[in-house]
PDB file of C-alpha atoms and ligand atoms in Angstrom:
ATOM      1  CA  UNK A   1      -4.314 -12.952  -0.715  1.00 97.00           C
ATOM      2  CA  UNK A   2      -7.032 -10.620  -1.513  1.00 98.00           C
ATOM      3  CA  UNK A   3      -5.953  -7.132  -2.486  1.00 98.00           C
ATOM      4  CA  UNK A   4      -7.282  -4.101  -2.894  1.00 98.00           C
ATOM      5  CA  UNK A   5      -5.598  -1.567  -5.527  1.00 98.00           C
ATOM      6  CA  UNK A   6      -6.351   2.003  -6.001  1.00 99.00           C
ATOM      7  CA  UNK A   7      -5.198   4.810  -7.931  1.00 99.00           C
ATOM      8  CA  UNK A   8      -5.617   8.635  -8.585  1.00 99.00           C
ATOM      9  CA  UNK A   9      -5.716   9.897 -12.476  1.00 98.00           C
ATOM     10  CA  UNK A  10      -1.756  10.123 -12.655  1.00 98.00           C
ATOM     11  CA  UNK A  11      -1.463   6.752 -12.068  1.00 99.00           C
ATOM     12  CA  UNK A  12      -4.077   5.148 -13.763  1.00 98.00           C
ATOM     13  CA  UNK A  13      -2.411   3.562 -16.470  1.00 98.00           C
ATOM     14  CA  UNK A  14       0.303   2.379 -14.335  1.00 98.00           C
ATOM     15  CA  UNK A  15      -2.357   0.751 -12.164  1.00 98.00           C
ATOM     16  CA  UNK A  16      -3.945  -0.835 -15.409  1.00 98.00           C
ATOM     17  CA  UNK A  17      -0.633  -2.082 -15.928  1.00 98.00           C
ATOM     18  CA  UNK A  18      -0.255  -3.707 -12.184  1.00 98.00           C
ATOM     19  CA  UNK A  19      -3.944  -5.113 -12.708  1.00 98.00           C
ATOM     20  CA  UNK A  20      -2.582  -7.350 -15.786  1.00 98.00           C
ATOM     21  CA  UNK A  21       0.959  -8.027 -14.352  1.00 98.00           C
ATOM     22  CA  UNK A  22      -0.675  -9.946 -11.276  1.00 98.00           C
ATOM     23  CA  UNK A  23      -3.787 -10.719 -13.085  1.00 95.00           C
ATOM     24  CA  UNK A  24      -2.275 -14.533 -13.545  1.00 93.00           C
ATOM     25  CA  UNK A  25      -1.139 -14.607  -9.577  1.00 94.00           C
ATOM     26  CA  UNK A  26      -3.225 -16.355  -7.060  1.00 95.00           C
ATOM     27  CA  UNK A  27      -4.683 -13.369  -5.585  1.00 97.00           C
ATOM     28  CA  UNK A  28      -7.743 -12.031  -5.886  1.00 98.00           C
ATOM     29  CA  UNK A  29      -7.656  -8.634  -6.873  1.00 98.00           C
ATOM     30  CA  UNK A  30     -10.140  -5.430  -6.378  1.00 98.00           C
ATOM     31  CA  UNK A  31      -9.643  -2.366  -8.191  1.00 98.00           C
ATOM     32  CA  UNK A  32     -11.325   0.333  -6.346  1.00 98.00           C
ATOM     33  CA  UNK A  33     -10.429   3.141  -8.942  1.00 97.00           C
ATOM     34  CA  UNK A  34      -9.929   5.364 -10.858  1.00 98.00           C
ATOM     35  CA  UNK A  35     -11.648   4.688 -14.067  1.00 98.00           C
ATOM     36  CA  UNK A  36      -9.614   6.816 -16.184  1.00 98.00           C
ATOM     37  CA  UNK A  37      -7.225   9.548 -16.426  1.00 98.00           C
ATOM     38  CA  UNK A  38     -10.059  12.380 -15.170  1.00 98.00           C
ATOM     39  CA  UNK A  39      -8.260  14.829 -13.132  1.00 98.00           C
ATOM     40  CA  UNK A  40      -9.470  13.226  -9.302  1.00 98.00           C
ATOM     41  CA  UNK A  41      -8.589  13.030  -5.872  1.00 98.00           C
ATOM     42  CA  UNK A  42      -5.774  10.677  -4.477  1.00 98.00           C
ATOM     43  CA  UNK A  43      -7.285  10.717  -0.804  1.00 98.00           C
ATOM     44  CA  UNK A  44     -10.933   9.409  -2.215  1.00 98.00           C
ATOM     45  CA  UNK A  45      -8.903   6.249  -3.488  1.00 99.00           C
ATOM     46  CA  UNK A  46      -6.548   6.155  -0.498  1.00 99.00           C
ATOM     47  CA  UNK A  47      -9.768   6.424   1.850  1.00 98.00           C
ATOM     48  CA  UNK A  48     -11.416   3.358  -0.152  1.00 98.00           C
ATOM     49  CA  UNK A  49      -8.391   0.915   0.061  1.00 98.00           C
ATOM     50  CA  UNK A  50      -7.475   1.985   3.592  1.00 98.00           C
ATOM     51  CA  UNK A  51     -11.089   1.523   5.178  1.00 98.00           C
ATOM     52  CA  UNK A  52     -11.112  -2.078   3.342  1.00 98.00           C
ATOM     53  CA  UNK A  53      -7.481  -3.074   4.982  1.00 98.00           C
ATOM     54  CA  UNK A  54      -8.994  -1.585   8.013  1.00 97.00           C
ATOM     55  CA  UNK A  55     -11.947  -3.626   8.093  1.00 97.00           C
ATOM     56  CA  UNK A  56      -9.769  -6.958   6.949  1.00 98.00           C
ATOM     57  CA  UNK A  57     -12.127  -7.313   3.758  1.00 98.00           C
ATOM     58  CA  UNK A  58      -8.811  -7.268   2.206  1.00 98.00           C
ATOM     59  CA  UNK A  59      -5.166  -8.669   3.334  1.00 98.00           C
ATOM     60  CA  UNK A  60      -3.087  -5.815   1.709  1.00 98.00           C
ATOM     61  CA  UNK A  61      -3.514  -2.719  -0.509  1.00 98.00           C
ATOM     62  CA  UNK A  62      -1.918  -1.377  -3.262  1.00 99.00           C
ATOM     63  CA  UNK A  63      -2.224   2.634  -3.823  1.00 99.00           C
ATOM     64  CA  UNK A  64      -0.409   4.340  -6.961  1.00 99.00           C
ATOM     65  CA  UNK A  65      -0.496   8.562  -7.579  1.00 98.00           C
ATOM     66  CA  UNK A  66       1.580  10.296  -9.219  1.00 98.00           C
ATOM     67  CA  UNK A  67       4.859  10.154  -6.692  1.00 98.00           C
ATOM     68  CA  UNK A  68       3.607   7.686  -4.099  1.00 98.00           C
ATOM     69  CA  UNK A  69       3.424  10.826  -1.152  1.00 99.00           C
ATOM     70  CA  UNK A  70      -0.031  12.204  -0.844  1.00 98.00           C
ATOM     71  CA  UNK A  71      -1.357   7.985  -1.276  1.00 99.00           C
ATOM     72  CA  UNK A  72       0.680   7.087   1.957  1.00 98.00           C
ATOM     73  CA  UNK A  73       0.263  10.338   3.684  1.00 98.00           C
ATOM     74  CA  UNK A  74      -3.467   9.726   3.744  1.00 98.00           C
ATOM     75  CA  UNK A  75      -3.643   5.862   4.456  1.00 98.00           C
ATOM     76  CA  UNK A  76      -1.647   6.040   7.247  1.00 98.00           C
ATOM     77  CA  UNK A  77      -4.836   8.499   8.914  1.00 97.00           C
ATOM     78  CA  UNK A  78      -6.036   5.074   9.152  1.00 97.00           C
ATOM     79  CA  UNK A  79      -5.598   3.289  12.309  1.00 95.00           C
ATOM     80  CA  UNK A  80      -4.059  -0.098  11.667  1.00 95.00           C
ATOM     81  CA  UNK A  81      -2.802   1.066   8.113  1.00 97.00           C
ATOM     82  CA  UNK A  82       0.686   0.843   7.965  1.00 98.00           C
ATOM     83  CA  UNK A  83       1.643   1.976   4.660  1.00 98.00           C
ATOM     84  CA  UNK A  84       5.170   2.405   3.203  1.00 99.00           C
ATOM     85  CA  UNK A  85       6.085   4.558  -0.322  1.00 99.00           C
ATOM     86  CA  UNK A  86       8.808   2.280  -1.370  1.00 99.00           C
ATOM     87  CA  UNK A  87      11.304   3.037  -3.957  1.00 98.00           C
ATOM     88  CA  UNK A  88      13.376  -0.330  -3.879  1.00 98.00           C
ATOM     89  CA  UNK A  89      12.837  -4.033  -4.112  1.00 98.00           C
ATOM     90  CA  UNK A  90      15.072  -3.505  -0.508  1.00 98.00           C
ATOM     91  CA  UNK A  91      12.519  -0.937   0.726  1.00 99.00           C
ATOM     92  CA  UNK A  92       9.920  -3.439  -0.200  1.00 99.00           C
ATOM     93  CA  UNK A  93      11.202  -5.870   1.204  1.00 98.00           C
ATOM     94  CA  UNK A  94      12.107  -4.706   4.379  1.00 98.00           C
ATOM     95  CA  UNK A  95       8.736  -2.542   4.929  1.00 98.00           C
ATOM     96  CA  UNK A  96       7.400  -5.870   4.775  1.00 98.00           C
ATOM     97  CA  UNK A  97       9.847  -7.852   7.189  1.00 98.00           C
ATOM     98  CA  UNK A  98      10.096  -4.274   9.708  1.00 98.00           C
ATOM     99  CA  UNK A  99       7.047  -3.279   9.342  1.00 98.00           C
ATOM    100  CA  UNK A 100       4.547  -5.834   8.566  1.00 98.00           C
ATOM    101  CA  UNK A 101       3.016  -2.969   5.922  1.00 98.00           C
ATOM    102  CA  UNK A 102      -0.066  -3.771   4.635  1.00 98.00           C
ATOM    103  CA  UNK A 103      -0.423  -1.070   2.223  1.00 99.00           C
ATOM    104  CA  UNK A 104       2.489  -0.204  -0.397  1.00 99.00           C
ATOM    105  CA  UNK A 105       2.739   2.752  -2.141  1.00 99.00           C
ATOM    106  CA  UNK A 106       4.373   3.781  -5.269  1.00 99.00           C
ATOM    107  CA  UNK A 107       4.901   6.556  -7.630  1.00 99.00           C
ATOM    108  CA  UNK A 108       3.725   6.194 -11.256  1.00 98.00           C
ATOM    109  CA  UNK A 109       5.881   9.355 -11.695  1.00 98.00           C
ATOM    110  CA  UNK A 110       8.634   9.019 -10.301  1.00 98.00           C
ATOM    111  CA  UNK A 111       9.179   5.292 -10.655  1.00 98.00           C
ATOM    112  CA  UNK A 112       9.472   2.811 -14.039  1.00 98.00           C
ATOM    113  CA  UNK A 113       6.977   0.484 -14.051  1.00 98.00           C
ATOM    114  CA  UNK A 114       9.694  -2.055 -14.064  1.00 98.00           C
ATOM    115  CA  UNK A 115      10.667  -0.694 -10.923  1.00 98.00           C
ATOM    116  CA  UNK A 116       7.029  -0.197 -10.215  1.00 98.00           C
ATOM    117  CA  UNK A 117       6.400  -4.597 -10.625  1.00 98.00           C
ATOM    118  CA  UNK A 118       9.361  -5.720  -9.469  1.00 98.00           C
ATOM    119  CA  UNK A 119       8.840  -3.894  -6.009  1.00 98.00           C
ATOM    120  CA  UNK A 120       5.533  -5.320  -6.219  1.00 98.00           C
ATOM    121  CA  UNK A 121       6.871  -8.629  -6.419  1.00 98.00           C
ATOM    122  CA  UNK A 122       9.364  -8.613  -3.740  1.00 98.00           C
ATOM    123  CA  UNK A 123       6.427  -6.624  -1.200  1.00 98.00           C
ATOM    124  CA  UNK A 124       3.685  -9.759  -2.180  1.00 98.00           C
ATOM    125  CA  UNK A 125       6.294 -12.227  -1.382  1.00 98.00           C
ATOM    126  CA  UNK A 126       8.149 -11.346   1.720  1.00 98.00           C
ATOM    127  CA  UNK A 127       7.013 -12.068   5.351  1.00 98.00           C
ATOM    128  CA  UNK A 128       6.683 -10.318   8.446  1.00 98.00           C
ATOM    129  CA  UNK A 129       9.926 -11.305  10.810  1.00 97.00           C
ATOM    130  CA  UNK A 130       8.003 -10.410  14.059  1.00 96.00           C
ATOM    131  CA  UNK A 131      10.070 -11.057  17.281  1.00 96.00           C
ATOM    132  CA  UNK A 132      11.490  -7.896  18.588  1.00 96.00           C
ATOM    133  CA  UNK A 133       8.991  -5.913  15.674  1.00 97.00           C
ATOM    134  CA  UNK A 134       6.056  -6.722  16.992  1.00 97.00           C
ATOM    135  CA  UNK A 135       6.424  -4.700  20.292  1.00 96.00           C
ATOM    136  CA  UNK A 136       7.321  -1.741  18.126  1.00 96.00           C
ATOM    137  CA  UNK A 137       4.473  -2.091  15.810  1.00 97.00           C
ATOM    138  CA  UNK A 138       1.874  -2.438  18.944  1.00 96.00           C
ATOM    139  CA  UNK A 139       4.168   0.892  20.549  1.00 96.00           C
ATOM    140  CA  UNK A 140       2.772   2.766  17.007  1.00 95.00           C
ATOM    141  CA  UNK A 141      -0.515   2.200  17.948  1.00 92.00           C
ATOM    142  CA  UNK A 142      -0.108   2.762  21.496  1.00 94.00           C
ATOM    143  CA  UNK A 143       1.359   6.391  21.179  1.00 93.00           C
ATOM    144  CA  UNK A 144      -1.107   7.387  18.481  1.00 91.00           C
ATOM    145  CA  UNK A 145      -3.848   7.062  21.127  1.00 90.00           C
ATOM    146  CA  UNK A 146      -2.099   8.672  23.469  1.00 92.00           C
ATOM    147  CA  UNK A 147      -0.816   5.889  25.586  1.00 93.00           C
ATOM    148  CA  UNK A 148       2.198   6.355  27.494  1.00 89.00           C
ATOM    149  CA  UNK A 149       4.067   3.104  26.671  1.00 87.00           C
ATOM    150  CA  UNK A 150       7.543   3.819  27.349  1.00 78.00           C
TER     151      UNK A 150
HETATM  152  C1  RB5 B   1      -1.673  14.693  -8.865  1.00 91.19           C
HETATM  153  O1  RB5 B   1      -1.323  15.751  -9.706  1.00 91.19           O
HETATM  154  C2  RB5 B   1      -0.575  14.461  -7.845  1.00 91.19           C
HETATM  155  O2  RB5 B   1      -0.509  15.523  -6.948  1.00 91.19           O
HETATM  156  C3  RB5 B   1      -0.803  13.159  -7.118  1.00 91.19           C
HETATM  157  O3  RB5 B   1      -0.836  12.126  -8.029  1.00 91.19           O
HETATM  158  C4  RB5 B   1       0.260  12.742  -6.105  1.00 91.19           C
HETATM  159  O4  RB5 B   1       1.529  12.794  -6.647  1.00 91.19           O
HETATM  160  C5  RB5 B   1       0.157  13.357  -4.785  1.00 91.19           C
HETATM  161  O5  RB5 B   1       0.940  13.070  -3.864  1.00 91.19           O
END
């Protein structure tokens, strides 16, 4: 898969850290930022993963700050960007087989970065279930443009 990975400055090392964890996987990674630990602005690297997942340049994203909150508060602005702050392999694993999320986001301070790759792991690896999901997922786009779907 091709993924995109961002980060603000509170998670940059932990991002560093994902970069070289799944730097021997099959995917083909983009970092979109942060650079460095500057003092920046989580919704600048929320914006540039979420537009890329938006526009399918990418398959999924991966956004780090410093608790995971203000990263999926602002990709899921995005229409079609269905991103989940997950704090468990189970979370991760379920956001992915509920939810079909294509963004995950995590907390470089509020999680180990054992947690941190292991939940990575589980997210990259587990499918979509669909069936009786997929009419929920379309209802999530329905309501948020105002459609009366029920
Ligand atoms: C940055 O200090 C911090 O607010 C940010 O990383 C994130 O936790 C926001 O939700």
């Amino acid at each position: 898969m091709k993924i995109a990975i961002g980060s603000d400055h509170a998670a940059y090392e932990a991002k560093e850290q994902v970069l070289k964890h799944l730097h021997t996987s099959a995917h083909t990674l983009l970092d979109v930022g942060t650079k460095s630990v500057e003092s920046c602005d989580y919704p600048d690297y929320a914006a540039e993963v979420s537009r890329r997942v938006q526009a399918n340049e990418v398959d999924r994203g991966i956004l780090i700050c410093g608790t995971g909150i203000g990263m999926s508060i602002a990709a899921n602005r995005f229409t079609g960007v269905r991103a989940a702050l997950c704090t468990s392999t189970e979370l991760a694993g379920l956001s992915r087989e509920h939810n079909n999320a294509n963004v995950l986001c995590l907390g470089a301070r509020t999680q180990s970065m054992e947690d941190i790759l292991a939940i990575i792991d589980v997210w990259l690896t587990t499918e979509w279930a669909g069936g009786r999901h997929a009419g929920r997922l379309n209802k999530i786009e329905q309501h948020a443009r105002g459609k009366d779907v029920k």
